[in-house]
JSON list of C-alpha atoms in Angstrom, two decimals:
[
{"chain": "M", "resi": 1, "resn": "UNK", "atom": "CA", "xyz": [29.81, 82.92, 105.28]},
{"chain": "M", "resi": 2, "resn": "UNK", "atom": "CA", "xyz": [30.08, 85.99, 102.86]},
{"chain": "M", "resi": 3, "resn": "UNK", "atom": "CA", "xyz": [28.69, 85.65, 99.21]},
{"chain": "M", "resi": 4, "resn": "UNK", "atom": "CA", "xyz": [31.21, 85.71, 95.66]},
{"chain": "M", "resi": 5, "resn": "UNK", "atom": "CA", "xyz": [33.49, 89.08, 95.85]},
{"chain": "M", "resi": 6, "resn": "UNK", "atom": "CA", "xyz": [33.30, 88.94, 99.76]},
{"chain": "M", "resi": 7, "resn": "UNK", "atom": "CA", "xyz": [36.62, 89.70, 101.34]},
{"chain": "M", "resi": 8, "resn": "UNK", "atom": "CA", "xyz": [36.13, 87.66, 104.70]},
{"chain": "M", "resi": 9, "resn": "UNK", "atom": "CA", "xyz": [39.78, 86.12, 104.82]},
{"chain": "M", "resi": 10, "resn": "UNK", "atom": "CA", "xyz": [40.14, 85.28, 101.30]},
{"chain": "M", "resi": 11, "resn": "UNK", "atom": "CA", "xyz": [43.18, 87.64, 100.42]},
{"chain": "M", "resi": 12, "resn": "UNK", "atom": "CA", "xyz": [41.16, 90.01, 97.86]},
{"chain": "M", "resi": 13, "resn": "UNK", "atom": "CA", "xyz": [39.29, 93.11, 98.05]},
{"chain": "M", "resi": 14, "resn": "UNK", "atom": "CA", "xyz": [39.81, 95.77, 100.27]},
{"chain": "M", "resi": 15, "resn": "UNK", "atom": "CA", "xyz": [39.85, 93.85, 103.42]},
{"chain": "M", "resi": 16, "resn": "UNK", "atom": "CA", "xyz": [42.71, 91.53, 102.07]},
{"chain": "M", "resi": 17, "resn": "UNK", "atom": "CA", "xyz": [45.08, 90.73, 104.38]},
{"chain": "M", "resi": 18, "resn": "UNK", "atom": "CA", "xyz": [47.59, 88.00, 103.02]},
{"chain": "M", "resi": 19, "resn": "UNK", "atom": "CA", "xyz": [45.94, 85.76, 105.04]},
{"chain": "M", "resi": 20, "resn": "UNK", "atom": "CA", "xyz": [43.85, 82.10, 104.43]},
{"chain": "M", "resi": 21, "resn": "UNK", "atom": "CA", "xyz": [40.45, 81.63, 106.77]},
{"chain": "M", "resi": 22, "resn": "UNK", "atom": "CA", "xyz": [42.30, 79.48, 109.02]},
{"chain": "M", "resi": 23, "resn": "UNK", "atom": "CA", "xyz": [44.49, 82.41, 109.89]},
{"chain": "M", "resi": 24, "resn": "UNK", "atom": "CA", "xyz": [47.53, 80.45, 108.11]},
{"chain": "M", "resi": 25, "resn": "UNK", "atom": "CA", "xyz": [50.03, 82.82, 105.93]},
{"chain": "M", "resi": 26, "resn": "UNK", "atom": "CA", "xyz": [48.94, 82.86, 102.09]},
{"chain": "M", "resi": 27, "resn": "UNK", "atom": "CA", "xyz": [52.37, 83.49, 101.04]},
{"chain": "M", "resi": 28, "resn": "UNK", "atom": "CA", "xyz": [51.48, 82.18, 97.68]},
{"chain": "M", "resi": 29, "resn": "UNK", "atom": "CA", "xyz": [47.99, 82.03, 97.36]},
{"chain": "M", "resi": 30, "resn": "UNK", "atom": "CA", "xyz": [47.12, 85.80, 99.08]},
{"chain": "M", "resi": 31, "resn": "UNK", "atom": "CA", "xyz": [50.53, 87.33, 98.35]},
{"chain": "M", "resi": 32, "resn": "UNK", "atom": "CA", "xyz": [50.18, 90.96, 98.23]},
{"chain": "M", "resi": 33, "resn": "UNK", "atom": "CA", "xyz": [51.50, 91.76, 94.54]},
{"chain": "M", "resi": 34, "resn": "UNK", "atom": "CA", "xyz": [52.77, 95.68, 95.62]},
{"chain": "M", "resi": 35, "resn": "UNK", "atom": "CA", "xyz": [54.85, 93.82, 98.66]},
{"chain": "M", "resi": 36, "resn": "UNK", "atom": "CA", "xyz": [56.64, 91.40, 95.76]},
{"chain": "M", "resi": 37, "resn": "UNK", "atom": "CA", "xyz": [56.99, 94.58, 93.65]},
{"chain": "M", "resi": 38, "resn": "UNK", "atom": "CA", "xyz": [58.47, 96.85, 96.77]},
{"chain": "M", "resi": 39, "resn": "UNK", "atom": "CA", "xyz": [60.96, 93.87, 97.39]},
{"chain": "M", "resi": 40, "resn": "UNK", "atom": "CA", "xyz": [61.78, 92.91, 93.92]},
{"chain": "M", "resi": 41, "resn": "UNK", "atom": "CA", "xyz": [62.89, 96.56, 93.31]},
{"chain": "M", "resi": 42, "resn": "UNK", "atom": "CA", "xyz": [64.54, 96.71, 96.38]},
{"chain": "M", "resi": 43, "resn": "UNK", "atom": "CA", "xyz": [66.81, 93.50, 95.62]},
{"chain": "M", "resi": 44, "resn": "UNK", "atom": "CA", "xyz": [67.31, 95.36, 92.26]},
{"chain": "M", "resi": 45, "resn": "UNK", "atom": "CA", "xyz": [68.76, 98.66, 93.49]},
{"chain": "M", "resi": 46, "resn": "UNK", "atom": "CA", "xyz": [70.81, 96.79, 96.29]},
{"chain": "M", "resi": 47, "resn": "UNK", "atom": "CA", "xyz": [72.39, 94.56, 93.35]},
{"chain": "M", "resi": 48, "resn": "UNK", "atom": "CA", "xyz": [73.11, 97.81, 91.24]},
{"chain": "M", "resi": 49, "resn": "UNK", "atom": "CA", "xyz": [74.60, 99.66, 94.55]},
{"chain": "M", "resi": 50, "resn": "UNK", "atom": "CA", "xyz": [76.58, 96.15, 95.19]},
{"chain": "M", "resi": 51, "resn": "UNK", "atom": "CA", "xyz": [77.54, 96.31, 91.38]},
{"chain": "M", "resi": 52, "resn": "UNK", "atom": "CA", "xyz": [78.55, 100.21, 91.61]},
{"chain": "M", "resi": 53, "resn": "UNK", "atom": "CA", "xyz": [81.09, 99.55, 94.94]},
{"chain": "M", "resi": 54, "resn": "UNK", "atom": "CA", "xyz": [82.67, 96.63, 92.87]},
{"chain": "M", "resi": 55, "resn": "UNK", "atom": "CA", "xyz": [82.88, 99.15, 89.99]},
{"chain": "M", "resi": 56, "resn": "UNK", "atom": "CA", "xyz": [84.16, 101.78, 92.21]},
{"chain": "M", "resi": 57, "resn": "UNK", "atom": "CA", "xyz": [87.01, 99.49, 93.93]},
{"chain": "M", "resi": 58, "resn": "UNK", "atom": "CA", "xyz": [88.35, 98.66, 90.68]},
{"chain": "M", "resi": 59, "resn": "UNK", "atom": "CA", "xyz": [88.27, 102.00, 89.41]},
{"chain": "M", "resi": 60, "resn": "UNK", "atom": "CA", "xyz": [90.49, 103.71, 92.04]},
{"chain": "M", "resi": 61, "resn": "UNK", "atom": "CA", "xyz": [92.65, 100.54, 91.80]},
{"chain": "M", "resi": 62, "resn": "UNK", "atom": "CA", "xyz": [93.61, 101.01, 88.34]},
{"chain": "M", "resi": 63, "resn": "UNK", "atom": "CA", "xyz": [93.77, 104.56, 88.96]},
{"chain": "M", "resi": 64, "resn": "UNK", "atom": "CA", "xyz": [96.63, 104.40, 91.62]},
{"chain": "M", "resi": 65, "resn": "UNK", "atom": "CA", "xyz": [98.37, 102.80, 89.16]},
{"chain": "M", "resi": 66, "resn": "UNK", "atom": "CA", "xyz": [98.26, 105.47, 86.50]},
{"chain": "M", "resi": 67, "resn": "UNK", "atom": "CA", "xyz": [100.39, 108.73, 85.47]},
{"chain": "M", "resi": 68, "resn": "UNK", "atom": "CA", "xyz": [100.98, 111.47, 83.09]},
{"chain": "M", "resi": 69, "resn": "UNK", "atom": "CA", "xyz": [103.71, 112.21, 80.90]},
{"chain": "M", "resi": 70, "resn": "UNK", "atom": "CA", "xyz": [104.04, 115.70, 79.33]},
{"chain": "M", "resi": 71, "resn": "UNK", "atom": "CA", "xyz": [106.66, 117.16, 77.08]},
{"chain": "M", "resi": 72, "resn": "UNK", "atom": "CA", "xyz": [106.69, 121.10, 77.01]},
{"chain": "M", "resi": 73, "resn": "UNK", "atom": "CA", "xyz": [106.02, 122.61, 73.88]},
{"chain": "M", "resi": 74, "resn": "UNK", "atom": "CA", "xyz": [109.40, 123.46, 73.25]},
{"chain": "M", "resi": 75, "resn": "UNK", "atom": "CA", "xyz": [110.60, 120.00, 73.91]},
{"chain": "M", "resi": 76, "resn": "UNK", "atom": "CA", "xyz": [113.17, 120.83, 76.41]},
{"chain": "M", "resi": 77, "resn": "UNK", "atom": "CA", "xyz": [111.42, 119.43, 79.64]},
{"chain": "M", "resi": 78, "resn": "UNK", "atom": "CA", "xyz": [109.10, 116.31, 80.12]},
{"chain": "M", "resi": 79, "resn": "UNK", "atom": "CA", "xyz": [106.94, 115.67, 83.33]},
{"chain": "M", "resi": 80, "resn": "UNK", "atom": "CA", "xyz": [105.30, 113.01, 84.74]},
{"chain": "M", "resi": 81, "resn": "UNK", "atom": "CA", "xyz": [102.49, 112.99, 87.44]},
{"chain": "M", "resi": 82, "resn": "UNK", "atom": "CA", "xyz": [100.74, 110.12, 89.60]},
{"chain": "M", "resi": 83, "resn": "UNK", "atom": "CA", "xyz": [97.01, 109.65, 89.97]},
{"chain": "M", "resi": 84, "resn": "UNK", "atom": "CA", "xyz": [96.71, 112.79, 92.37]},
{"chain": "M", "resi": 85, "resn": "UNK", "atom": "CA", "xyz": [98.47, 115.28, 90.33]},
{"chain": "M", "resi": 86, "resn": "UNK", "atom": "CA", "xyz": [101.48, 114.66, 92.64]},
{"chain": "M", "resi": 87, "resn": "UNK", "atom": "CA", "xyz": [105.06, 115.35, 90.58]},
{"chain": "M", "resi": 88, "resn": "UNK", "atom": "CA", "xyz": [106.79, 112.13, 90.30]},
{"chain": "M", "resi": 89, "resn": "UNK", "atom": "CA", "xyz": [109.18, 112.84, 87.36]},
{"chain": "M", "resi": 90, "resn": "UNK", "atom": "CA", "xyz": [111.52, 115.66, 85.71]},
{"chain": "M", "resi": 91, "resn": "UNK", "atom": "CA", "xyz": [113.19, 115.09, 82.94]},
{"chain": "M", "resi": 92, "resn": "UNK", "atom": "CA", "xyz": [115.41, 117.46, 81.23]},
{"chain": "M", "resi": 93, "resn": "UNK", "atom": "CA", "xyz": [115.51, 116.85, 77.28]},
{"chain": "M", "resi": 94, "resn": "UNK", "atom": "CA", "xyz": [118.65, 116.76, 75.08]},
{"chain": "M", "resi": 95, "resn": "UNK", "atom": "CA", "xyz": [120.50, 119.41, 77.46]},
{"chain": "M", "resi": 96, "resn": "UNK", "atom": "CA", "xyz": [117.91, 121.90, 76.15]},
{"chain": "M", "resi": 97, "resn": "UNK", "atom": "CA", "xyz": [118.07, 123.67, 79.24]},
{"chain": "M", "resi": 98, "resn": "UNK", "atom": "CA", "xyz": [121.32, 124.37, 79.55]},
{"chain": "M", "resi": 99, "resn": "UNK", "atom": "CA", "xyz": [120.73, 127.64, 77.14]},
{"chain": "M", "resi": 100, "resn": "UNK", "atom": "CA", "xyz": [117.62, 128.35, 78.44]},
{"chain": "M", "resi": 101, "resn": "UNK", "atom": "CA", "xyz": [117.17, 131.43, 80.52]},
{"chain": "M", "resi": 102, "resn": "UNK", "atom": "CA", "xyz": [115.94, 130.88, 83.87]},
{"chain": "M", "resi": 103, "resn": "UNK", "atom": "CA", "xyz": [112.59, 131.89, 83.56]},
{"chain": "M", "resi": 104, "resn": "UNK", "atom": "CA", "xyz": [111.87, 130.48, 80.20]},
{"chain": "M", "resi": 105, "resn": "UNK", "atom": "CA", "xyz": [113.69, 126.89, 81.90]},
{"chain": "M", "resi": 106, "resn": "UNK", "atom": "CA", "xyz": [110.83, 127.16, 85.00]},
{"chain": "M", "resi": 107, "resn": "UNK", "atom": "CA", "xyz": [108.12, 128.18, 82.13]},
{"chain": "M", "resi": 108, "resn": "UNK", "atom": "CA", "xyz": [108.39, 125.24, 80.02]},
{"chain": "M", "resi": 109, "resn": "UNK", "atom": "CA", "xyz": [108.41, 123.18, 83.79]},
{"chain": "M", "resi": 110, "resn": "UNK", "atom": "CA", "xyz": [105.54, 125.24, 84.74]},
{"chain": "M", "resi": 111, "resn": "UNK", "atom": "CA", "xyz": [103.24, 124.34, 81.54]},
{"chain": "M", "resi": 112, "resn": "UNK", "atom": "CA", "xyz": [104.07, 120.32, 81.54]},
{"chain": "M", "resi": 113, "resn": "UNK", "atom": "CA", "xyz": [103.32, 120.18, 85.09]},
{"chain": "M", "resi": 114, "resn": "UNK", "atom": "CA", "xyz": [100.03, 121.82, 84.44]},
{"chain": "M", "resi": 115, "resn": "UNK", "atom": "CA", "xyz": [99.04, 120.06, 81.54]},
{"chain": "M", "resi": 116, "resn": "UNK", "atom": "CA", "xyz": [99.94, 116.97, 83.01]},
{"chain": "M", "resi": 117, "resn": "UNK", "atom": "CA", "xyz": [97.91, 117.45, 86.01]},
{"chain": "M", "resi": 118, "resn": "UNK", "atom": "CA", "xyz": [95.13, 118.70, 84.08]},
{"chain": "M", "resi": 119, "resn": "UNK", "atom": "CA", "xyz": [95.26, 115.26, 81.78]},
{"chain": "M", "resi": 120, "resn": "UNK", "atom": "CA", "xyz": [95.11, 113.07, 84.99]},
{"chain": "M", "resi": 121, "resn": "UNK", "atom": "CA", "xyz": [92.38, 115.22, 86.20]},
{"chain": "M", "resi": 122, "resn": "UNK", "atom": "CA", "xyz": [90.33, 114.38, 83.15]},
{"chain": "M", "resi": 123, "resn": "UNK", "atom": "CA", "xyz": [91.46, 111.19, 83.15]},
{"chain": "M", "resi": 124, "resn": "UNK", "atom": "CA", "xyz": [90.19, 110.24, 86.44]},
{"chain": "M", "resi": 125, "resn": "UNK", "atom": "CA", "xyz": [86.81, 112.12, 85.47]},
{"chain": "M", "resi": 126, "resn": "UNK", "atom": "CA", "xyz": [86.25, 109.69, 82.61]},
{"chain": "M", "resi": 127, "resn": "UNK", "atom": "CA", "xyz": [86.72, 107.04, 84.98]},
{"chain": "M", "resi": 128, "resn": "UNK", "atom": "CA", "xyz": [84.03, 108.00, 87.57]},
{"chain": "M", "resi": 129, "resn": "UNK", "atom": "CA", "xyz": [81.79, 109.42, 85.08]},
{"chain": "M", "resi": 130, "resn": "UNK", "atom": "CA", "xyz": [79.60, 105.92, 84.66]},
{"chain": "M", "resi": 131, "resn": "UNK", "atom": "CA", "xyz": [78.90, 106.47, 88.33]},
{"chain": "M", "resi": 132, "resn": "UNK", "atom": "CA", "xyz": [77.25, 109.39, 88.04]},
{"chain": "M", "resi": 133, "resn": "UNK", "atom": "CA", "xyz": [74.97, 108.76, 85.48]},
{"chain": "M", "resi": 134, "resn": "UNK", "atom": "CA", "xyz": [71.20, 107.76, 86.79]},
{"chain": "M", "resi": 135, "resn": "UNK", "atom": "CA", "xyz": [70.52, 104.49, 87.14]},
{"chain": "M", "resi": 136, "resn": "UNK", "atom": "CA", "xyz": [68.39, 102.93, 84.03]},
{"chain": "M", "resi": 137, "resn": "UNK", "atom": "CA", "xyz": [67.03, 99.95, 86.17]},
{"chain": "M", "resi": 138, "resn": "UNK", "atom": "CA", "xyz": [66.12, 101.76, 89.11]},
{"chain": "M", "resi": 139, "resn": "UNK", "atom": "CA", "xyz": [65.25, 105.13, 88.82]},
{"chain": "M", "resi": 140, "resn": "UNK", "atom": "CA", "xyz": [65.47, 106.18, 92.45]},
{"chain": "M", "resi": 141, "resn": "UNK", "atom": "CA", "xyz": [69.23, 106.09, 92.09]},
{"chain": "M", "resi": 142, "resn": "UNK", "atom": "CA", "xyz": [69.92, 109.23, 90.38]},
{"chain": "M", "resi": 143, "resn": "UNK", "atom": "CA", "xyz": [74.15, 108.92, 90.40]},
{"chain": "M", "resi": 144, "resn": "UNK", "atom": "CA", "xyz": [76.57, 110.51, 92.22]},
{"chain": "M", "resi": 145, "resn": "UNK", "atom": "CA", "xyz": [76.71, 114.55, 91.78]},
{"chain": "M", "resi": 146, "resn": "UNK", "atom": "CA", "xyz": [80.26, 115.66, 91.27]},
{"chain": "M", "resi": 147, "resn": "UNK", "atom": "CA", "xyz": [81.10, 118.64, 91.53]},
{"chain": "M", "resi": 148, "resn": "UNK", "atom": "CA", "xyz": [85.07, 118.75, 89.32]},
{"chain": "M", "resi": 149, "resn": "UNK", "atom": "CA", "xyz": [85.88, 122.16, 89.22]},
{"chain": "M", "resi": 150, "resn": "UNK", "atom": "CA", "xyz": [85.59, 122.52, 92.98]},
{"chain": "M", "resi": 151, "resn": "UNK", "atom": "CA", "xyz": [87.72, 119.22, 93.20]},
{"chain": "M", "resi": 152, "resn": "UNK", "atom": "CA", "xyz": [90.13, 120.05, 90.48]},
{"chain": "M", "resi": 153, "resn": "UNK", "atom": "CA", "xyz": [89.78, 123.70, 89.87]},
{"chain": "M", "resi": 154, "resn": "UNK", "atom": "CA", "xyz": [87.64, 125.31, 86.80]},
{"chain": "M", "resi": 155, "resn": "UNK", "atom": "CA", "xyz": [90.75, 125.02, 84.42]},
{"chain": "M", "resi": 156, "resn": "UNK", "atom": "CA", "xyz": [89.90, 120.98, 84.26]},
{"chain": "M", "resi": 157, "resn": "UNK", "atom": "CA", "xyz": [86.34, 122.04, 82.63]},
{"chain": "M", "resi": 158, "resn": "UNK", "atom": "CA", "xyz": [87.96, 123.93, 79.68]},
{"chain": "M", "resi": 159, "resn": "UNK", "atom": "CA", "xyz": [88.64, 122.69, 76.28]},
{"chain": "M", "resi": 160, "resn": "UNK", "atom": "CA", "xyz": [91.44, 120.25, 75.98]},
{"chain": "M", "resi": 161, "resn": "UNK", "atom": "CA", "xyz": [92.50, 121.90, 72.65]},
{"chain": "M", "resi": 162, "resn": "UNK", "atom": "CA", "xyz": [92.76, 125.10, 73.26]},
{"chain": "M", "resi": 163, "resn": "UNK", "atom": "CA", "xyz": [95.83, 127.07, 74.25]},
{"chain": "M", "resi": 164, "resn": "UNK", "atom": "CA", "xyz": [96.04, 127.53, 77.72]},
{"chain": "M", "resi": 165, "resn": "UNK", "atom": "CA", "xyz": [96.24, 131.62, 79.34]},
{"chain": "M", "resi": 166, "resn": "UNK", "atom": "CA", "xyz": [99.55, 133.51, 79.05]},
{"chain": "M", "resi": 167, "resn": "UNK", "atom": "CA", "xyz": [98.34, 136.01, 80.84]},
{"chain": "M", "resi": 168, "resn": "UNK", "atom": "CA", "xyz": [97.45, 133.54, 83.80]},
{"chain": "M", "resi": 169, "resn": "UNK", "atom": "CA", "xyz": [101.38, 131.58, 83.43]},
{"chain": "M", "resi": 170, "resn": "UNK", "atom": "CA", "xyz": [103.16, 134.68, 83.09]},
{"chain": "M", "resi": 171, "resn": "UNK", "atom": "CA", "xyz": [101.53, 135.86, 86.63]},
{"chain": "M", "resi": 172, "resn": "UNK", "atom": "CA", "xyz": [102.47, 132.88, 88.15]},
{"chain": "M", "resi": 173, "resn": "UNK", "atom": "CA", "xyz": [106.06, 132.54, 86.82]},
{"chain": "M", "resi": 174, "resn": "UNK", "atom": "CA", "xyz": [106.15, 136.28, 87.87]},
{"chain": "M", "resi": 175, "resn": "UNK", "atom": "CA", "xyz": [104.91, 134.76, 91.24]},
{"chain": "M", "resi": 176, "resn": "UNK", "atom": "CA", "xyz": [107.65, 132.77, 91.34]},
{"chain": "M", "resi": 177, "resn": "UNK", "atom": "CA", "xyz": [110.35, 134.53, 90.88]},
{"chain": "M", "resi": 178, "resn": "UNK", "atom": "CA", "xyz": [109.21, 137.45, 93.44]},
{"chain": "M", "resi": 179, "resn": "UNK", "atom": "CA", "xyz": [108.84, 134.51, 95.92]},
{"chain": "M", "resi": 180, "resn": "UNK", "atom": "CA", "xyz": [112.54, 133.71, 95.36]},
{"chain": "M", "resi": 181, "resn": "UNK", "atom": "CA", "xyz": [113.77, 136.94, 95.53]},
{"chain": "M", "resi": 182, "resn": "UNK", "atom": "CA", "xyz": [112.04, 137.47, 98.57]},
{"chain": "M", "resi": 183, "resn": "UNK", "atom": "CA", "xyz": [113.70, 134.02, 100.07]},
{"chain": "M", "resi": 184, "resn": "UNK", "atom": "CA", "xyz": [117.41, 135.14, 98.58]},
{"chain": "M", "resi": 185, "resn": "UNK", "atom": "CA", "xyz": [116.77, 138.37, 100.65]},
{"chain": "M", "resi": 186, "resn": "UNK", "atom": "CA", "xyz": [115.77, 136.45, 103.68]},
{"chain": "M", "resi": 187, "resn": "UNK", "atom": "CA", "xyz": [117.87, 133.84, 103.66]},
{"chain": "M", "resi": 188, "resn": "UNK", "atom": "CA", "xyz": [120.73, 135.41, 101.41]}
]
């Protein structure tokens, strides 16, 4: 027999156990109150990580359904891309292209194409960026780390607005047409 405060078997003090005299489980009279708490959270985050899959399914859903259309600047070309970037459409405006140079006709391609792209790329940013925000009801789930300039390249980082590098489309047209001169010689 212990005296008032004792901890002999009756699920308090530091000798608690969860457990009546008898030897019987306590599950409501000697629950353990940091056990409830440990399970309670961990019903939380699993319902948050259940929620976030859900969210996650939907998300790429709607995104395989999605695409970019561009015009070029000069209004001659418009392009459209799918939810990877892919090129899924070329359209040439109003017979615009029919007085355009060669160069300035695989420019204007060039720059819709790469606008487009980088518009889905945001686009599918936007989407996923809920998931990688920490979670407010359980702090142990700190969101997904994404790391978009490796995925997409640094370009999808910069400012929407402004006006994208000549100096960086000019090399690359340049590219372009040494890589078909080389091909004509090759081939030609």
């Amino acid at each position: 027999m212990t005296g008032e405060g004792g901890s002999a078997g009756n699920g308090v003090g530091p000798g608690a156990t969860g457990h009546t005299q008898d030897g019987e489980s306590g599950a409501v009279q000697g629950m353990n109150p940091f056990t409830a708490s440990v399970e309670q959270r961990l019903a939380e985050a699993v319902a948050e990580l259940e929620a976030t899959q859900a969210g996650v399914a939907k998300a790429e859903a709607e995104l395989r359904e999605a695409s970019v259309t561009v015009r070029s600047k000069d209004r001659a070309v418009e392009v459209t891309v799918g939810h990877q970037g892919e090129l899924i459409g070329l359209r040439f405006l109003d017979g615009k292209y029919r007085t355009m140079a060669a160069a300035e006709l695989a420019g204007a391609v060039l720059e819709s194409a790469t606008r487009a792209r980088t518009l889905m790329s945001r686009r599918v940013m936007e989407t996923f960026e809920p998931f990688t925000r920490p979670s407010a009801g359980v702090p142990e789930l700190t969101g997904v780390d994404v790391d978009w300039a490796k995925i997409f390249g640094p370009a999808v980082l910069d400012d929407p607005n402004a006006e994208p590098s000549r100096q960086q489309g000019a090399r690359g047209l340049r590219d372009e047409i040494n890589e078909d001169a080389e091909d004509e010689q090759r081939h030609g």
